[in-house]
Amino acid sequence: MHTMISLWAPPLERTRMVAISYSGMHVGTVGALIISGLMADRWGWESIFYFFGSTSVAWYFLWFFLVFDSPDTHPRISKAERTFITTAIGRPKLAENELPPAVPWKKVLTSLPVWAIAVGHFGNNWGFYTLLTNLPTYFSKVLHFSLKENGMLSAMPYLALAVLMPISAYIADYLRRKRILSTTQVRRSFHFVGQIIPAACLIAVGYIGCDVYGAVTLLVLSVGGTALALSGFQVNHIDVSPTFAGTLMGLTNTLATIPGIVGPFVVGLITSGPYGQTFTQWRIVFFISAGIYLVTALFYALFASGEPAKWDRKKTDKSLEEHD
């Protein structure tokens, strides 16, 4: 997606395009959590796999016929739109037999802004995956919601995230377009606030006890608050290197997938046994996530950059030269 967006998004619209594209993932999460609870309750767990397998096949055909790599290859956009996009991005088109530039791996792997993105991505995903995979268990075993209620309540935080992502992105791009903040300042500040909010909410959840509505509200705010962080690290790959944005996303996302493996395992260790499903044990889970949010947010705030790297093939974005 980042490779494609780097070819389609004018620099001052990057945040919005990334947010709108990736918010679909969270809309899918909301739908899946709600529908899965209802389907499992009525037709059994097997129906969930049949339904989502079928919809995935349908999605593939839509993607195949509607999506194109770049404005230059799209057969249905106007000439004016194609010219506007390619001029704003300013990236020279490859000649017919020209190979894409080689990735400067040494420079990529020794780039502090790239590592800032990786660390920010890791921290955000730790909290995201921990809650995504374990909220249903917390609602069921600790707050004692029914299966049907569980699906609805587990979806609420991700509904908030899906709604707030485009709003946050619009504000971020507005601040850049009006020259109120530089791209670097926008990325750092949005990411920092977007991880401080969930960290504070998770700490509060650890002490709220049996206040069911308070716990649900704080968890909604925790997940929804990360919408701000997604206007930081998630689009930052394209800022640092439009040419290799997809490669950078693959690199940081590989590291950021580790929390999806380790996080649930850690939660399982903490909450297993006869005394595992208690407020005290879950408090430890929430505190670990809050701590990782805080540490990674600080690292990103210190070392992230919104400027194109010197090793990128396209050195500058013309539309941002005067702005930044």
Coordinates of C-alpha atoms in Angstrom, one line a residue:
M1 CA 0.0 0.0 0.0
H2 CA 2.8 2.5 0.8
T3 CA 4.4 1.9 -2.5
M4 CA 1.1 2.7 -4.3
I5 CA 0.3 5.7 -2.1
S6 CA 3.7 7.2 -2.7
L7 CA 2.8 7.3 -6.4
W8 CA -0.8 8.5 -5.9
A9 CA -0.7 11.0 -3.0
P10 CA 0.4 14.6 -3.4
P11 CA 2.7 15.4 -0.5
L12 CA 0.3 17.6 1.4
E13 CA -2.5 14.9 1.1
R14 CA -0.4 12.0 2.2
T15 CA -1.7 11.7 5.8
R16 CA -5.3 11.7 4.7
M17 CA -4.8 9.1 2.0
V18 CA -2.9 6.8 4.3
A19 CA -5.5 7.3 7.0
I20 CA -8.5 6.6 4.8
S21 CA -6.8 3.6 3.2
Y22 CA -5.8 2.0 6.5
S23 CA -9.0 2.9 8.3
G24 CA -10.7 0.3 6.2
M25 CA -8.7 -2.3 8.2
H26 CA -10.4 -1.1 11.4
V27 CA -13.8 -0.9 9.8
G28 CA -13.3 -4.6 8.9
T29 CA -12.3 -5.3 12.5
V30 CA -15.5 -3.6 13.8
G31 CA -17.6 -5.6 11.4
A32 CA -15.8 -8.8 12.1
L33 CA -16.2 -8.5 15.9
I34 CA -19.9 -7.7 15.7
I35 CA -20.8 -10.2 13.0
S36 CA -18.6 -13.0 14.4
G37 CA -20.3 -12.8 17.8
L38 CA -23.8 -13.0 16.3
M39 CA -22.9 -15.7 13.8
A40 CA -21.1 -17.9 16.4
D41 CA -24.1 -17.5 18.7
R42 CA -26.6 -18.5 16.0
W43 CA -24.9 -20.8 13.5
G44 CA -21.6 -21.9 15.3
W45 CA -18.0 -20.8 14.9
E46 CA -17.6 -22.6 11.5
S47 CA -19.9 -20.1 9.8
I48 CA -17.5 -17.3 10.5
F49 CA -14.8 -18.9 8.3
Y50 CA -17.2 -19.6 5.5
F51 CA -18.5 -16.0 5.5
F52 CA -15.1 -14.2 5.6
G53 CA -13.5 -16.6 3.1
S54 CA -16.3 -15.8 0.6
T55 CA -16.1 -12.1 1.1
S56 CA -12.3 -12.2 0.6
V57 CA -12.7 -13.8 -2.8
A58 CA -15.3 -11.1 -3.8
W59 CA -12.8 -8.3 -2.6
Y60 CA -10.1 -9.8 -4.8
F61 CA -12.1 -9.3 -7.9
L62 CA -12.9 -5.7 -7.0
W63 CA -9.2 -5.0 -6.4
F64 CA -8.2 -6.7 -9.6
F65 CA -10.5 -4.6 -11.8
L66 CA -10.5 -1.2 -10.0
V67 CA -6.9 -0.7 -8.7
F68 CA -3.9 0.4 -10.7
D69 CA -0.2 1.0 -9.7
S70 CA 0.1 4.6 -10.6
P71 CA -1.7 7.5 -12.3
D72 CA 0.3 6.8 -15.5
T73 CA -1.3 3.3 -15.8
H74 CA -4.9 4.2 -14.9
P75 CA -7.1 4.1 -17.9
R76 CA -10.0 6.1 -16.5
I77 CA -8.7 9.2 -14.7
S78 CA -8.7 12.6 -16.6
K79 CA -5.5 14.0 -18.1
A80 CA -5.8 17.0 -15.7
E81 CA -5.9 14.8 -12.7
R82 CA -3.0 12.7 -13.9
T83 CA -1.0 15.8 -14.5
F84 CA -1.8 17.3 -11.1
I85 CA -0.8 14.2 -9.2
T86 CA 2.4 13.5 -11.1
T87 CA 3.5 17.2 -11.0
A88 CA 2.8 17.4 -7.2
I89 CA 4.8 14.3 -6.5
G90 CA 7.6 15.3 -8.8
R91 CA 9.0 11.8 -9.2
P92 CA 10.7 11.2 -12.5
K93 CA 9.1 8.4 -14.5
L94 CA 11.3 5.3 -15.2
A95 CA 12.2 4.8 -18.8
E96 CA 10.7 1.8 -20.5
N97 CA 13.6 -0.6 -19.9
E98 CA 15.0 1.1 -16.8
L99 CA 15.1 -1.0 -13.6
P100 CA 13.9 0.4 -10.3
P101 CA 16.8 1.8 -8.2
A102 CA 18.5 -0.7 -5.8
V103 CA 17.6 -0.3 -2.1
P104 CA 20.6 1.3 -0.3
W105 CA 20.3 -1.2 2.6
K106 CA 23.3 0.0 4.6
K107 CA 22.0 3.6 4.6
V108 CA 18.5 2.4 5.4
L109 CA 19.6 0.2 8.3
T110 CA 21.8 2.9 9.8
S111 CA 19.2 5.7 9.4
L112 CA 18.0 7.0 12.8
P113 CA 14.7 8.3 11.4
V114 CA 14.0 4.8 9.9
W115 CA 14.6 3.3 13.3
A116 CA 12.4 5.9 14.9
I117 CA 9.6 4.7 12.7
A118 CA 10.3 1.1 13.5
V119 CA 10.3 1.7 17.2
G120 CA 7.1 3.8 17.0
H121 CA 5.5 1.2 14.9
F122 CA 6.5 -1.6 17.4
G123 CA 5.1 0.3 20.4
N124 CA 1.8 1.2 18.7
N125 CA 1.3 -2.4 17.6
W126 CA 2.1 -3.8 21.0
G127 CA -0.9 -2.0 22.5
F128 CA -3.0 -2.6 19.4
Y129 CA -2.5 -6.4 19.2
T130 CA -2.6 -6.9 23.0
L131 CA -6.1 -5.3 23.1
L132 CA -7.3 -6.7 19.8
T133 CA -6.5 -10.3 20.8
N134 CA -7.4 -10.1 24.5
L135 CA -10.2 -7.6 24.9
P136 CA -12.9 -10.3 24.3
T137 CA -11.3 -12.4 27.0
Y138 CA -11.2 -9.4 29.4
F139 CA -14.8 -8.5 28.7
S140 CA -15.9 -12.2 29.1
K141 CA -13.8 -13.5 32.0
V142 CA -13.3 -10.3 34.1
L143 CA -16.3 -8.0 33.3
H144 CA -18.6 -11.0 32.6
F145 CA -20.3 -10.0 29.4
S146 CA -22.2 -12.5 27.3
L147 CA -21.0 -13.7 23.9
K148 CA -23.3 -11.3 22.1
E149 CA -22.5 -8.3 24.3
N150 CA -18.8 -9.2 24.0
G151 CA -18.8 -8.9 20.2
M152 CA -20.5 -5.5 20.3
L153 CA -18.3 -4.1 23.1
S154 CA -15.1 -5.4 21.7
A155 CA -15.9 -3.6 18.4
M156 CA -16.5 -0.2 20.0
P157 CA -12.8 0.8 20.4
Y158 CA -12.1 0.0 16.8
L159 CA -15.1 1.9 15.6
A160 CA -13.7 4.9 17.4
L161 CA -10.3 4.4 15.8
A162 CA -11.8 4.1 12.3
V163 CA -13.8 7.3 12.8
L164 CA -10.9 9.3 14.3
M165 CA -8.2 8.3 11.9
P166 CA -9.4 10.4 8.9
I167 CA -10.2 13.3 11.3
S168 CA -6.8 13.3 12.8
A169 CA -5.2 13.0 9.4
Y170 CA -7.1 16.0 8.0
I171 CA -5.9 18.1 11.0
A172 CA -2.3 17.0 10.5
D173 CA -2.4 17.9 6.8
Y174 CA -4.1 21.2 7.6
L175 CA -1.3 22.1 10.0
R176 CA 1.3 21.3 7.3
R177 CA -0.6 23.0 4.5
K178 CA -1.1 26.2 6.5
R179 CA 2.6 26.1 7.6
I180 CA 1.6 26.1 11.3
L181 CA 3.9 23.1 11.9
S182 CA 6.5 21.5 9.8
T183 CA 6.1 17.9 8.6
T184 CA 8.6 16.8 11.3
Q185 CA 6.8 18.6 14.0
V186 CA 3.4 17.2 13.0
R187 CA 4.7 13.6 12.8
R188 CA 6.5 13.8 16.2
S189 CA 3.7 15.6 18.1
F190 CA 0.8 13.6 16.8
H191 CA 2.6 10.3 17.4
F192 CA 3.6 11.3 21.0
V193 CA 0.1 12.5 22.0
G194 CA -1.4 9.4 20.2
Q195 CA 0.6 7.1 22.5
I196 CA 0.4 9.1 25.7
I197 CA -3.5 9.0 25.6
P198 CA -3.7 5.2 25.4
A199 CA -1.0 4.8 28.0
A200 CA -2.8 7.0 30.5
C201 CA -6.1 5.2 29.8
L202 CA -4.6 1.8 30.3
I203 CA -3.1 2.8 33.6
A204 CA -6.5 4.1 34.7
V205 CA -8.2 0.9 33.6
G206 CA -5.9 -1.0 35.9
Y207 CA -7.4 0.8 38.9
I208 CA -11.0 1.2 37.9
G209 CA -12.0 -2.3 39.1
C210 CA -15.7 -3.3 38.7
D211 CA -16.9 -0.1 37.1
V212 CA -17.9 -1.7 33.8
Y213 CA -18.9 1.4 32.0
G214 CA -15.8 3.3 33.1
A215 CA -13.6 0.4 31.9
V216 CA -15.3 0.2 28.5
T217 CA -15.1 4.0 28.1
L218 CA -11.3 4.1 28.9
L219 CA -10.6 1.2 26.5
V220 CA -12.5 3.0 23.8
L221 CA -10.5 6.1 24.4
S222 CA -7.3 4.1 24.6
V223 CA -7.7 2.5 21.1
G224 CA -9.3 5.6 19.6
G225 CA -6.5 7.8 20.8
T226 CA -4.0 5.9 18.7
A227 CA -5.6 7.5 15.7
L228 CA -3.3 10.5 16.4
A229 CA -0.2 8.2 16.4
L230 CA -1.2 6.8 13.0
S231 CA -0.8 10.3 11.6
G232 CA 2.7 10.1 12.8
F233 CA 4.6 6.9 12.2
Q234 CA 2.3 5.2 9.7
V235 CA 2.7 7.8 7.0
N236 CA 6.3 8.7 7.9
H237 CA 7.8 6.1 5.6
I238 CA 6.7 8.1 2.6
D239 CA 8.1 11.3 4.1
V240 CA 11.5 9.8 4.6
S241 CA 11.7 7.9 1.3
P242 CA 9.0 8.1 -1.3
T243 CA 11.0 5.9 -3.6
F244 CA 11.5 3.1 -1.0
A245 CA 8.3 3.7 1.1
G246 CA 7.0 0.1 0.5
T247 CA 10.3 -1.4 1.5
L248 CA 10.5 0.7 4.6
M249 CA 6.9 -0.3 5.5
G250 CA 7.8 -3.9 5.0
L251 CA 10.9 -3.6 7.2
T252 CA 9.2 -1.7 10.1
N253 CA 6.0 -3.8 9.9
T254 CA 8.1 -7.0 10.2
L255 CA 9.5 -5.7 13.5
A256 CA 6.0 -4.5 14.5
T257 CA 4.5 -7.9 13.9
I258 CA 6.6 -9.3 16.8
P259 CA 4.1 -7.8 19.3
G260 CA 1.3 -9.8 17.6
I261 CA 3.2 -13.0 18.5
V262 CA 4.8 -12.1 21.8
G263 CA 2.0 -9.9 23.2
P264 CA -0.7 -12.6 23.4
F265 CA 1.9 -15.1 24.8
V266 CA 2.8 -12.6 27.6
V267 CA -0.8 -12.0 28.4
G268 CA -1.4 -15.8 28.5
L269 CA 1.5 -16.2 31.0
I270 CA 0.2 -13.4 33.2
T271 CA -3.5 -14.4 33.2
S272 CA -3.2 -18.2 33.3
G273 CA -3.9 -20.4 36.3
P274 CA -6.7 -20.2 38.9
Y275 CA -5.9 -16.6 39.9
G276 CA -5.2 -15.3 36.3
Q277 CA -8.5 -13.8 35.4
T278 CA -8.5 -11.1 38.1
F279 CA -8.2 -7.3 38.1
T280 CA -4.8 -7.6 39.7
Q281 CA -3.3 -9.7 36.9
W282 CA -4.9 -7.7 34.1
R283 CA -3.5 -4.6 35.7
I284 CA 0.0 -6.0 35.0
V285 CA -1.1 -6.5 31.4
F286 CA -2.3 -3.0 31.0
F287 CA 0.8 -1.5 32.7
I288 CA 3.2 -3.4 30.4
S289 CA 1.4 -2.0 27.4
A290 CA 1.3 1.5 28.9
G291 CA 5.1 1.4 29.6
I292 CA 5.9 0.3 26.0
Y293 CA 3.6 3.1 24.7
L294 CA 5.5 5.6 26.7
V295 CA 9.1 4.5 26.0
T296 CA 8.6 4.1 22.2
A297 CA 6.7 7.4 22.0
L298 CA 9.7 9.2 23.6
F299 CA 12.1 7.5 21.2
Y300 CA 10.0 8.5 18.2
A301 CA 9.6 12.1 19.5
L302 CA 13.4 12.5 19.7
F303 CA 14.6 10.9 16.5
A304 CA 11.7 11.0 13.9
S305 CA 12.0 13.2 10.8
G306 CA 9.6 14.4 8.2
E307 CA 12.3 15.3 5.7
P308 CA 13.3 13.1 2.7
A309 CA 16.5 11.1 3.4
K310 CA 19.6 12.1 1.5
W311 CA 19.8 8.5 0.1
D312 CA 16.4 8.6 -1.4
R313 CA 16.3 8.6 -5.2
K314 CA 14.1 11.6 -5.3
K315 CA 15.8 14.2 -3.1
T316 CA 12.9 16.6 -2.5
D317 CA 9.2 17.1 -2.9
K318 CA 8.8 20.3 -4.8
S319 CA 5.5 21.1 -3.3
L320 CA 7.0 21.0 0.2
E321 CA 10.3 22.9 -0.4
E322 CA 8.8 26.2 0.4
H323 CA 6.6 24.8 3.2
D324 CA 9.4 23.1 5.2

